[in-house]
Tab-separated table of C-alpha atoms in Angstrom:
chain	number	residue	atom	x	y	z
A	1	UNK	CA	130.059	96.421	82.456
A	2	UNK	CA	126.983	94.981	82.692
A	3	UNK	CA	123.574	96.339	81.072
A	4	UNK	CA	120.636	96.783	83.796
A	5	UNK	CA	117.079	95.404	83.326
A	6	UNK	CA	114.359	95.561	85.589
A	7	UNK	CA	112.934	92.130	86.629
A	8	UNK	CA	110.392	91.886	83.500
A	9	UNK	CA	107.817	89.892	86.411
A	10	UNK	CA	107.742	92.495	88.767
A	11	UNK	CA	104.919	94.926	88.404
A	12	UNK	CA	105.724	98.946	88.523
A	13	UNK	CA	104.542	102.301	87.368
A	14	UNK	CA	105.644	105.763	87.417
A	15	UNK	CA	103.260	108.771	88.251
A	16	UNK	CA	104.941	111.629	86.093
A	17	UNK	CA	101.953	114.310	87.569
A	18	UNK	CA	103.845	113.395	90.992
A	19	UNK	CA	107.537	113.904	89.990
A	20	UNK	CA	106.325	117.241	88.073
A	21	UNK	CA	105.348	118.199	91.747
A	22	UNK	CA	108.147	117.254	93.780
A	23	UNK	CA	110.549	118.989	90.976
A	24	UNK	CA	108.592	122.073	91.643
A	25	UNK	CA	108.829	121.916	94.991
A	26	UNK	CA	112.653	121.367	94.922
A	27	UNK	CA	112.679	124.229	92.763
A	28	UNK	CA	110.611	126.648	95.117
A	29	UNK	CA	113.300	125.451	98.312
A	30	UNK	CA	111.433	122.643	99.783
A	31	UNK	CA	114.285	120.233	99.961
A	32	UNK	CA	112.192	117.581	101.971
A	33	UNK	CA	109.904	116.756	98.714
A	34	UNK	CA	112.892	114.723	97.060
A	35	UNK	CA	112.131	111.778	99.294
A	36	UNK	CA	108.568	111.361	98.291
A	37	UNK	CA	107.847	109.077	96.097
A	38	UNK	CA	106.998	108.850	92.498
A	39	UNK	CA	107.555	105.310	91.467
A	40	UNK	CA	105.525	102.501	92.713
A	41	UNK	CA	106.406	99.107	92.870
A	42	UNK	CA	104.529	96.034	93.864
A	43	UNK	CA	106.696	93.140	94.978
A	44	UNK	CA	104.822	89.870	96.590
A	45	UNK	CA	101.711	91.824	97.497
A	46	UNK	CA	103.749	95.068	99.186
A	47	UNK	CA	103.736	98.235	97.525
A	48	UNK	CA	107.272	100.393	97.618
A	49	UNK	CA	107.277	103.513	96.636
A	50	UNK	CA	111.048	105.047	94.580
A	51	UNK	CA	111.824	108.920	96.209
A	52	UNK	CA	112.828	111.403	93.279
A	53	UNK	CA	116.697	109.921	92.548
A	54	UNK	CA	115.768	106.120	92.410
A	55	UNK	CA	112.636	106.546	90.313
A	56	UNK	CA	115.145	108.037	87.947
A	57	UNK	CA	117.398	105.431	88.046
A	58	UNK	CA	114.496	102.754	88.076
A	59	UNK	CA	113.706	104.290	84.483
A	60	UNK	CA	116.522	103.567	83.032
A	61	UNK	CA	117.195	100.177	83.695
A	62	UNK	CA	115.576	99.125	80.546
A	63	UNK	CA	118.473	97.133	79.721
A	64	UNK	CA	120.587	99.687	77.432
A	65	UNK	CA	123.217	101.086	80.367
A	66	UNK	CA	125.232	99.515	82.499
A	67	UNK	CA	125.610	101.070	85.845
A	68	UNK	CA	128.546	104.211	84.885
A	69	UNK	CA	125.896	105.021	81.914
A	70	UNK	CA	123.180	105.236	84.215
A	71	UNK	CA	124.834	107.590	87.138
A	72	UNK	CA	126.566	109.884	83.107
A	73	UNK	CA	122.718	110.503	82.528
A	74	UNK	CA	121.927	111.573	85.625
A	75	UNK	CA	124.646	113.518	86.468
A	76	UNK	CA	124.414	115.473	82.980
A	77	UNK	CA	120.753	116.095	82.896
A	78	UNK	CA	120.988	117.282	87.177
A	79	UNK	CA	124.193	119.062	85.921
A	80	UNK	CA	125.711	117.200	89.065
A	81	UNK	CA	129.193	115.770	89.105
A	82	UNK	CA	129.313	112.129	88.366
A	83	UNK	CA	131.099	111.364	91.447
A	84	UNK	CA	128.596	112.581	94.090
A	85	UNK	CA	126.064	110.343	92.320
A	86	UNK	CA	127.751	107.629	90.870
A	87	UNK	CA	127.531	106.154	94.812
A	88	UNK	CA	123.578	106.516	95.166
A	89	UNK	CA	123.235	104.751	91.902
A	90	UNK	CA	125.530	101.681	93.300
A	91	UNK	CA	123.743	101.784	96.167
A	92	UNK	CA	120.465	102.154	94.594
A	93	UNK	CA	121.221	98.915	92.091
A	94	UNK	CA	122.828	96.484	94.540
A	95	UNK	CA	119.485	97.256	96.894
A	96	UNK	CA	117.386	96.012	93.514
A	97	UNK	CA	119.738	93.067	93.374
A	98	UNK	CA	119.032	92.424	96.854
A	99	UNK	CA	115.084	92.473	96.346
A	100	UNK	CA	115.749	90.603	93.083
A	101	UNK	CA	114.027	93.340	91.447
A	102	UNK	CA	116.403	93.371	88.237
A	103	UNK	CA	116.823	90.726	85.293
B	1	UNK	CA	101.703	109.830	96.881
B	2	UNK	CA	97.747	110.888	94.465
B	3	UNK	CA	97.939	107.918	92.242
B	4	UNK	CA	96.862	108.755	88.328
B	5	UNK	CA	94.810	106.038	88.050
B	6	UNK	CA	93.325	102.967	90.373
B	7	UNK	CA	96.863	100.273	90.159
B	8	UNK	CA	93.275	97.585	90.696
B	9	UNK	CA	90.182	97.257	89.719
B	10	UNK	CA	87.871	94.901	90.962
B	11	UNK	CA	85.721	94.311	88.309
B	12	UNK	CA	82.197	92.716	88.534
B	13	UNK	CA	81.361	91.206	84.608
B	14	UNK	CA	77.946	89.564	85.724
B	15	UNK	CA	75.933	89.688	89.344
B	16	UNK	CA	74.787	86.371	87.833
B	17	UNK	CA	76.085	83.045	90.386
B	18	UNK	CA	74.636	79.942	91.021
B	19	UNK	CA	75.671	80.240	94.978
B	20	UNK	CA	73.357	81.635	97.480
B	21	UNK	CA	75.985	82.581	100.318
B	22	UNK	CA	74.836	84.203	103.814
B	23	UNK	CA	76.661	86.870	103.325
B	24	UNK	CA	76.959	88.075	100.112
B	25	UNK	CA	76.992	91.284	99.085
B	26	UNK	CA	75.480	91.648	95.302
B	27	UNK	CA	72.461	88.445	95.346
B	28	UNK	CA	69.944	90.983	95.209
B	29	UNK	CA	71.344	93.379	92.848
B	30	UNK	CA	70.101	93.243	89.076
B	31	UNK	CA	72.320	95.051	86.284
B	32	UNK	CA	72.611	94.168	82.935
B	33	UNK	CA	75.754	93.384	81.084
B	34	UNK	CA	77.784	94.384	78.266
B	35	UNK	CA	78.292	93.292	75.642
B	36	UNK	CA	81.928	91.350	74.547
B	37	UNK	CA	82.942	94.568	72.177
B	38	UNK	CA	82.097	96.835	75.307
B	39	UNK	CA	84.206	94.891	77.614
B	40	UNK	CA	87.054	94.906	74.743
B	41	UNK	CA	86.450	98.777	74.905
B	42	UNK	CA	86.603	98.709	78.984
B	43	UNK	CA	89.874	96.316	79.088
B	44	UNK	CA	91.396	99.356	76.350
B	45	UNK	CA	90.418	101.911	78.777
B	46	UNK	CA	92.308	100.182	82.006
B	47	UNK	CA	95.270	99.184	80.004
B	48	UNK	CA	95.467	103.079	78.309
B	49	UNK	CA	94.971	104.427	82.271
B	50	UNK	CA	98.027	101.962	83.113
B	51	UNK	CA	95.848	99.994	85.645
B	52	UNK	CA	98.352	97.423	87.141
B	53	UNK	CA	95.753	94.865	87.560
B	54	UNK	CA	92.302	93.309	87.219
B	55	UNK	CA	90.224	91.486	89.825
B	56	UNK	CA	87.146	89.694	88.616
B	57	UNK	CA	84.653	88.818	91.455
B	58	UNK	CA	80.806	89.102	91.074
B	59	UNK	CA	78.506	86.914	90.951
B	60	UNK	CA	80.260	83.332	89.417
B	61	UNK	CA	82.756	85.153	86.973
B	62	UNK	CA	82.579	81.999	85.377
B	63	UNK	CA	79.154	82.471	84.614
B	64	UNK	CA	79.482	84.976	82.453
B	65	UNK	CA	79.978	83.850	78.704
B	66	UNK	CA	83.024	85.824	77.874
B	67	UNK	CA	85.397	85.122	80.401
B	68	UNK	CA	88.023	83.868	78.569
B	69	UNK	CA	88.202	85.838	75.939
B	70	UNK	CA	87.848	89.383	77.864
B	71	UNK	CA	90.576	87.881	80.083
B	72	UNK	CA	93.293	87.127	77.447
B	73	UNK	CA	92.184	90.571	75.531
B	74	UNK	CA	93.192	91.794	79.064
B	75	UNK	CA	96.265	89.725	79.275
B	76	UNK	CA	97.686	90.435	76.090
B	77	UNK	CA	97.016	94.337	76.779
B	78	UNK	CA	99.462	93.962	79.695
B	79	UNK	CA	97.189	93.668	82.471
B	80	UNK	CA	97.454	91.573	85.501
B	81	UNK	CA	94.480	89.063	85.627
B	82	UNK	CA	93.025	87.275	88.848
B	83	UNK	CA	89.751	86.060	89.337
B	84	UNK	CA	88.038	84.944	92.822
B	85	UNK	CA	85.612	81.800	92.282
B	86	UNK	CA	83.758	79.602	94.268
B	87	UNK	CA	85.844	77.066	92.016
B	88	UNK	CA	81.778	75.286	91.413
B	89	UNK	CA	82.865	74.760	87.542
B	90	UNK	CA	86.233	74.334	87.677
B	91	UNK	CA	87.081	71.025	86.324
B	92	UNK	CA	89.978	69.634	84.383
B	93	UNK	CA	88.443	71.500	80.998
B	94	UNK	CA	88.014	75.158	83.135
B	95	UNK	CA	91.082	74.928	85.036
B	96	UNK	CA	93.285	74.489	81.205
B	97	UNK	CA	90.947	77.586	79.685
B	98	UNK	CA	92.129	79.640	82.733
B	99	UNK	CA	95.566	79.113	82.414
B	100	UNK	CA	95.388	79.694	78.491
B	101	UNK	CA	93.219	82.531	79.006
B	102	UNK	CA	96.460	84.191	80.837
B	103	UNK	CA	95.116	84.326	84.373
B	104	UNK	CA	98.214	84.887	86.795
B	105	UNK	CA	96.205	83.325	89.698
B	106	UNK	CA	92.571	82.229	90.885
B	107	UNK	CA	91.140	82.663	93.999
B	108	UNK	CA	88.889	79.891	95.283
B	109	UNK	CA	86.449	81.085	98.818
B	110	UNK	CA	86.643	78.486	101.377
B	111	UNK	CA	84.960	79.275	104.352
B	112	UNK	CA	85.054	76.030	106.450
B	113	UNK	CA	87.373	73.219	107.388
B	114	UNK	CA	84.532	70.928	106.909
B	115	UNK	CA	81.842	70.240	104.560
B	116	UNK	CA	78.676	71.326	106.787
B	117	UNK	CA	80.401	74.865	107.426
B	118	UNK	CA	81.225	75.617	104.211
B	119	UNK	CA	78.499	74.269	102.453
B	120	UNK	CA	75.693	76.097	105.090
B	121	UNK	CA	77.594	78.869	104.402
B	122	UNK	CA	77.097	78.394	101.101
B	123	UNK	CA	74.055	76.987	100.860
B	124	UNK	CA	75.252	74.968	98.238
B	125	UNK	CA	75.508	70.884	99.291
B	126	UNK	CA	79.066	68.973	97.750
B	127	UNK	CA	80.580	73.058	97.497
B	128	UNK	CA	83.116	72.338	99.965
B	129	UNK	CA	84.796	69.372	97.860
B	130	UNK	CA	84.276	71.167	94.419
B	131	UNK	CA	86.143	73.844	95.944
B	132	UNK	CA	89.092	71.977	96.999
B	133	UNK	CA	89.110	69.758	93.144
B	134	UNK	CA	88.931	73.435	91.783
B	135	UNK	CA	92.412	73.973	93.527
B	136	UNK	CA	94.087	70.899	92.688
B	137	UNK	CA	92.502	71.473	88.824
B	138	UNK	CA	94.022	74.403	88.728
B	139	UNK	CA	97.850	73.910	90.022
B	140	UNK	CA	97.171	71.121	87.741
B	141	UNK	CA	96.964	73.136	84.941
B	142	UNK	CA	99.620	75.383	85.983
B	143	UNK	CA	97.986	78.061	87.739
B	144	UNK	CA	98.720	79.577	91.196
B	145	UNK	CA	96.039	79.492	93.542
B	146	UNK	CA	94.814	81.430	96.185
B	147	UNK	CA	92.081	80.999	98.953
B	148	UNK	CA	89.557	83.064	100.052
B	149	UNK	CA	87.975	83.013	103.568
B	150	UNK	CA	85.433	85.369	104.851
B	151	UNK	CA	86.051	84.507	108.930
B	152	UNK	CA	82.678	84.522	111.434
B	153	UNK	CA	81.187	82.973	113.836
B	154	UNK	CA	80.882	79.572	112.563
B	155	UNK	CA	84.767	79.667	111.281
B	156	UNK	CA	86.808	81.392	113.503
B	157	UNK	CA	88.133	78.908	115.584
B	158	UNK	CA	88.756	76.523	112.920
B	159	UNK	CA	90.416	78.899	110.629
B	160	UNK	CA	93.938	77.161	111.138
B	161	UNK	CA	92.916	73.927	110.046
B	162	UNK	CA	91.276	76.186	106.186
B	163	UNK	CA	94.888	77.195	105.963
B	164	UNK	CA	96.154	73.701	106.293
B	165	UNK	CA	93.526	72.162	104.090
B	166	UNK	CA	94.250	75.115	101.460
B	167	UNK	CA	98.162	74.792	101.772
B	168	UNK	CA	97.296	70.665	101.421
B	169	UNK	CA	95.319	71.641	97.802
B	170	UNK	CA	98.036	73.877	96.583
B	171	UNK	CA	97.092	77.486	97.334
B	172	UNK	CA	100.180	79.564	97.920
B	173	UNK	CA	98.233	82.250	100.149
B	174	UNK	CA	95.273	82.237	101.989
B	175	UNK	CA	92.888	85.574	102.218
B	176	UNK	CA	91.703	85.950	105.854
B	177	UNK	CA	88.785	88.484	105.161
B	178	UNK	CA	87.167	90.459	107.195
B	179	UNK	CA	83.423	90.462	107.860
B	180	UNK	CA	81.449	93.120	105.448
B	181	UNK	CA	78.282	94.583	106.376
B	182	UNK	CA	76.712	94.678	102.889
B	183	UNK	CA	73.549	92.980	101.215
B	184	UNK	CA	73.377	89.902	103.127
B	185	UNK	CA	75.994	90.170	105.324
B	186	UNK	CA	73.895	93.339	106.726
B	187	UNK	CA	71.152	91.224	106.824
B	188	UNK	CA	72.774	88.169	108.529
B	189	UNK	CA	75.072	90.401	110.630
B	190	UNK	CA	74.193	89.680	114.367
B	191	UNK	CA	74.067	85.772	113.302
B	192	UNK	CA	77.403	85.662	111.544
B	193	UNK	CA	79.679	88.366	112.516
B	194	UNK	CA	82.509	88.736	115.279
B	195	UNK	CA	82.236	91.285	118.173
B	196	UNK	CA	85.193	93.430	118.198
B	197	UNK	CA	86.570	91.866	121.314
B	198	UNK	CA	86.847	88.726	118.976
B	199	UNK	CA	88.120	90.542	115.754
B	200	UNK	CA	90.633	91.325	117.987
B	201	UNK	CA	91.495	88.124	119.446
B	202	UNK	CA	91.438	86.374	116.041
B	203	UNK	CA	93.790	89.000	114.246
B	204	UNK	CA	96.258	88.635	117.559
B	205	UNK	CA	96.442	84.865	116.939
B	206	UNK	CA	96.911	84.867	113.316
B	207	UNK	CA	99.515	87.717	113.314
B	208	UNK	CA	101.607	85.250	115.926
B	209	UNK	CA	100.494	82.428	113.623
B	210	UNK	CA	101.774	83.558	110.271
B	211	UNK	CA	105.355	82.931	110.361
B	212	UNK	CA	104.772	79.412	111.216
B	213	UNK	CA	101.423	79.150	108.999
B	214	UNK	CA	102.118	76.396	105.827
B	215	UNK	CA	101.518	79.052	103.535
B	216	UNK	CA	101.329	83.051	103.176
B	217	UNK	CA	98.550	85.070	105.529
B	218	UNK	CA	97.276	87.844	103.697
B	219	UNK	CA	94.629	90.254	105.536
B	220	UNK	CA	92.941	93.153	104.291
B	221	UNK	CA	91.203	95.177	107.285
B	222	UNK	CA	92.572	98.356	107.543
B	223	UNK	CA	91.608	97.578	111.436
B	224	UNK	CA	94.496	95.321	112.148
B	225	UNK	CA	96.389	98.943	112.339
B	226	UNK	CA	95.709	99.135	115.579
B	227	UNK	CA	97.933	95.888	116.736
B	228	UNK	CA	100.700	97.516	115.306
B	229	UNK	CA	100.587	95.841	112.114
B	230	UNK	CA	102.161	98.047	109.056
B	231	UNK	CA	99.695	98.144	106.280
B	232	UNK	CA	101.583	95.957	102.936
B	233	UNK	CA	99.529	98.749	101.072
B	234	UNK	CA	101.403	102.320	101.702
B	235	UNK	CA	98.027	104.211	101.837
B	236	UNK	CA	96.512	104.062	105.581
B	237	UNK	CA	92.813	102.989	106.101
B	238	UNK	CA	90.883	101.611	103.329
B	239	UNK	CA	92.341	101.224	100.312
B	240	UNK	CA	89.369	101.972	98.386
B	241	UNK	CA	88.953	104.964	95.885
B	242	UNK	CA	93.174	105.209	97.073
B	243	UNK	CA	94.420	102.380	94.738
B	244	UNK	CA	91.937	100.625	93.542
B	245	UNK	CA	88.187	100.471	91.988
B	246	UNK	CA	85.198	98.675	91.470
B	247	UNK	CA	83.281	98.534	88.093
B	248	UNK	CA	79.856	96.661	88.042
B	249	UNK	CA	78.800	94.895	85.089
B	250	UNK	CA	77.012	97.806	83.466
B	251	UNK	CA	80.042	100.078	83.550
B	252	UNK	CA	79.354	101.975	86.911
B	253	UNK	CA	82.306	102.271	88.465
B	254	UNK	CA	81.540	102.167	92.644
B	255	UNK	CA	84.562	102.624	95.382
B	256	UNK	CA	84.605	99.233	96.165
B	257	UNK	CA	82.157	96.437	95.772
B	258	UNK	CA	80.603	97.036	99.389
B	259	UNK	CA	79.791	100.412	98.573
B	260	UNK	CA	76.608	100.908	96.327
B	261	UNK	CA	77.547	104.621	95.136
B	262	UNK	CA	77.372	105.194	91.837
B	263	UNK	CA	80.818	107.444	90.820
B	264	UNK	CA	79.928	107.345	87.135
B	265	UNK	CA	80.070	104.612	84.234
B	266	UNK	CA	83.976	103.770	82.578
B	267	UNK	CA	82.284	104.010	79.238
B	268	UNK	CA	80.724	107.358	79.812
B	269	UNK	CA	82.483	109.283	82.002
B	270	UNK	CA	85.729	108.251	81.699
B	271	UNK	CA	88.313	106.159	84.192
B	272	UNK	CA	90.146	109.701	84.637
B	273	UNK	CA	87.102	112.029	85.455
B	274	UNK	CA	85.812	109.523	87.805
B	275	UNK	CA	89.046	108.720	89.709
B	276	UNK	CA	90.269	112.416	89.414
B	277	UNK	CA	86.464	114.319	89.746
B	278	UNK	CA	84.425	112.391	92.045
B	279	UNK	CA	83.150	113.938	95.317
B	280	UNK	CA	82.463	110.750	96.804
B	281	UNK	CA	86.370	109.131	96.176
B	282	UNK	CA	87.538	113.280	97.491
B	283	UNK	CA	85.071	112.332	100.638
B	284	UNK	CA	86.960	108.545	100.986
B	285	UNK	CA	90.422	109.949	100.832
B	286	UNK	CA	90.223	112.785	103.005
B	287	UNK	CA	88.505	110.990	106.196
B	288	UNK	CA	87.699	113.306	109.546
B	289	UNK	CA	87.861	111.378	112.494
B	290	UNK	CA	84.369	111.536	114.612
B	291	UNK	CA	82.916	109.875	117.579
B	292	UNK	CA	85.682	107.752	119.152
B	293	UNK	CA	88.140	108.225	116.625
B	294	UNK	CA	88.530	112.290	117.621
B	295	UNK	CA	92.045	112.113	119.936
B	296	UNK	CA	92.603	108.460	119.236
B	297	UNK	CA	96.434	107.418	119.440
B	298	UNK	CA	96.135	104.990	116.391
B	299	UNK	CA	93.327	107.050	114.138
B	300	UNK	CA	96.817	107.937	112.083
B	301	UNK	CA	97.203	104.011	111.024
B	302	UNK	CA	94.018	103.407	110.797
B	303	UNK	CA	91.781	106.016	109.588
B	304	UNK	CA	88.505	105.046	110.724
B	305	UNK	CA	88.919	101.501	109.765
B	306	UNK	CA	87.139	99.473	106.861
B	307	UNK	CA	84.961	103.067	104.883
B	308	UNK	CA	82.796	100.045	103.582
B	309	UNK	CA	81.337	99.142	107.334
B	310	UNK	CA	80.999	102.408	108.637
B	311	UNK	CA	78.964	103.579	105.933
B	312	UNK	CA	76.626	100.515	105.856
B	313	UNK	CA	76.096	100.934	109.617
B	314	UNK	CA	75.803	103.950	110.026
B	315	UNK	CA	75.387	106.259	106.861
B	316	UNK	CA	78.590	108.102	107.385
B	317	UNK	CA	82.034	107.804	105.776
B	318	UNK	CA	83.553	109.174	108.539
B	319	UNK	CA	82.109	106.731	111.573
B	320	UNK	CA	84.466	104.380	113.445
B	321	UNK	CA	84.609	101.095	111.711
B	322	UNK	CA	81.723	99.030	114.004
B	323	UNK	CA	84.997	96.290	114.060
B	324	UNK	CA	86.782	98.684	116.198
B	325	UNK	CA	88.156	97.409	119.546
B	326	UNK	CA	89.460	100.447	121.305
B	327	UNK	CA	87.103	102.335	124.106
C-alpha cells in the first residue's frame, strides 16, 4: 500500500489548545464539538478548517503509513474498531486527493 | 476556531518610500527602525509562534537596507514571504535578488489603466510604466506576481481594463482593494472615495466579472458579505486581530496597518501576550452591532464591515462600516 504525504506546498497548521477543547467537550457529552475544527489549511488563498477525526488523520500523513496504518492508529488510540473508521479515513484521503492536497 | 497565533503578519520594516500617494496611510508617520540582528530576533519570534506567513508593505520595502537578507532569514525559517511594492526599483538586478531572497510572490499597486491615473495617483511621473517593467522583471526572474489596486473615483470604471493590463504583464491575481479611511485617504476621502451606492455597484459587477476575468479576483472587504459572497477567510468581518497582524518598524505590533493602536512591541511584550492579552484585539473579535447594524439580516456575515473604517470615522469599533449599502 501506498505511504501518505501531505502536499509539502500547501500551507497548514494545527491548533493543539483547540483540539484539547473539543476533546473535553466530547468528554463532558457535547457530541456536536467533534465537527469543529482544529486544523487549518490554506489552499489558493481559502482557508479550510479539519473537524476532530480528519485533523487526526491530516497528522499523520507524514509519509510513514499507508492508508490501513493510518485508520490501526486511530482506531487503537480511540479504542474504536478498525472497521467503523477505516471508511472515514478512505473517505477522508481520496477527498485530499481530490483537492490535490497530498504528495 | 481562537487561533494561537496571527497565520499573517503584515509587517511594516521602514515608513520610509519615495512615493507620495493620495491615499496613503503611513506618509506622515515617523518610527525608527531596527536594527538587522533585531529583525533576525523578530523573524525567530514569528517562525517559533508558527506564523504561516509574512507580508511586507510600508513605506517602499525596498527601501529599507535589509530586505533581502531579513527575507531569506525568514524563508529559510519556514515562513511564507510576500512583499507589496510600487515595483519603482525593480529592475532586472531587484527582480533576481527577490527571487533568491526566497520571496513566494510580489505584489506590485497599480491603480490606473493609464499613465495620468496612476501616476496622479501617485504623484510620481513614469510610475505607471515602472510598475508594469517591475512585473515583467519579476516573472522574468521567476517570481509570481500579484497586483494591487486600491479602486476610487478616478478608477472604478476602468478597473477591467487594470486586470487586463496586469494579466498582459504576468500577474496571476489582481487585489481589488477597498477604499481605507486612514492618513491620507481620511484626508482625501470626499475627493477619492466611492459612495456606498457605488461600492455596491462595483463589487456586483466584478463578482459577475470574475469567472470570465483573465486572471484571479481577489477582494478583501468584509462588506461584500452582504451580496452573498462567502468570505475565502472562515472568520466573518474583518480579519484583523482574527488571523493576522501588523508590526510597524519599531516592533509595535497594531491590528492592522489602518489602525494606529498600539497593542504592545514583538520584542517586548511578546507575539503571545499581545495576540492572547490585548483588550483592544478582545474588543475587535467580539464586535456588538450598533446603529444600523442592531436587527440587520446580514450583520451575521458581515460584522460591521471593514473595523479599520468605522473606527477612523467615527471613533468606535463597533460603528457600521461608512461603505455600508443597506438602509
Amino acid at each position: 500500500m501506498k505511504k501518505l504525504s501531505r502536499n509539502p506546498d500547501l500551507v497548514w497548521r494545527d491548533e493543539p489548545a483547540e483540539r484539547e477543547g473539543i476533546v473535553k467537550a466530547l468528554e463532558g457529552g457535547d457530541e456536536s464539538a467533534a465537527e469543529r475544527g482544529w486544523v487549518i489549511i490554506i489552499d489558493k488563498g481559502s482557508m479550510h478548517q479539519l473537524n476532530l477525526l480528519a485533523g487526526e488523520i491530516w497528522l499523520l500523513l507524514d509519509g510513514t503509513l499507508d492508508e490501513y496504518e493510518v485508520a490501526k492508529n486511530l482506531a487503537s488510540r480511540y479504542d474504536a474498531p478498525i472497521e467503523e473508521i477505516i471508511e472515514d479515513v478512505r473517505e477522508f484521503i481520496a477527498d485530499c486527493e481530490k483537492k490535490g492536497w497530498l504528495a | 476556531m481562537k487561533l494561537s497565533a496571527p497565520l499573517t503578519v503584515n509587517w511594516t520594516l521602514s515608513y520610509a518610500c519615495n512615493f507620495s500617494c493620495r491615499h496613503c496611510y503611513s506618509r506622515e508617520i515617523e518610527k525608527s527602525e531596527l536594527s538587522l540582528e533585531e529583525n533576525f530576533a523578530v523573524v525567530d519570534a514569528l517562525a517559533g509562534a508558527r506564523v504561516a506567513f509574512v507580508n511586507f508593505g510600508g513605506g517602499e520595502p525596498l527601501l529599507y537596507p535589509h530586505l533581502y537578507a531579513v527575507t531569506k532569514h525568514a524563508s529559510e525559517s519556514g515562513l511564507k514571504v510576500t512583499m507589496n511594492s510600487n515595483g519603482w526599483l525593480i529592475d532586472e538586478e531587484a527582480a533576481a535578488k527577490c527571487a533568491e531572497a526566497g520571496f513566494r510572490s510580489v505584489g506590485i499597486s497599480i491603480d490606473g489603466a493609464e499613465a495620468a491615473t496612476h501616476d496622479g495617483f501617485r504623484d510620481r511621473p513614469g510610475s505607471y510604466a515602472r510598475a508594469h517593467r517591475a512585473l515583467k522583471n519579476l516573472c522574468g526572474a521567476g517570481v509570481p506576481t500579484t497586483v494591487s489596486a486600491v479602486i476610487f473615483k478616478r478608477n472604478v470604471k476602468s478597473y477591467r481594463e487594470i486586470v487586463s493590463q496586469a494579466a498582459d504583464s504576468g500577474a496571476g491575481t489582481v487585489y481589488l482593494h477597498n477604499f481605507k479611511c486612514s492618513g491620507r485617504g481620511m484626508e482625501n476621502r470626499e475627493e477619492l472615495d466611492l459612495s456606498p451606492q457605488e461600492w455596491r455597484d462595483f463589487y456586483e459587477d466584478a463578482l459577475a466579472w470574475r469567472d470570465e476575468a483573465p486572471c484571479a479576483l481577489a477582494f478583501d472587504d468584509p462588506v461584500i458579505a452582504l451580496l452573498g459572497e462567502e468570505s475565502s477567510a472562515a472568520v466573518k468581518g474583518s480579519t484583523c486581530g482574527k488571523l493576522s497582524l501588523h508590526l510597524e518598524p519599531d516592533g509595535d505590533a497594531t491590528p492592522c496597518g489602518f489602525i494606529p493602536l498600539t497593542l504592545g512591541n514583538i520584542l517586548t511584550d511578546g507575539l503571545e501576550k499581545i495576540w492572547n492579552d490585548s483588550e483592544v484585539l478582545h474588543q475587535m473579535r467580539n464586535k456588538e452591532a450598533t446603529g444600523k447594524c442592531v436587527g440587520c439580516s446580514v450583520y451575521g456575515e458581515c460584522l460591521g464591515g471593514c473595523t479599520a473604517r468605522a473606527l477612523a470615522t467615527t471613533g468606535s469599533f463597533n460603528a457600521p462600516d461608512p461603505h455600508c449599502w443597506k438602509e
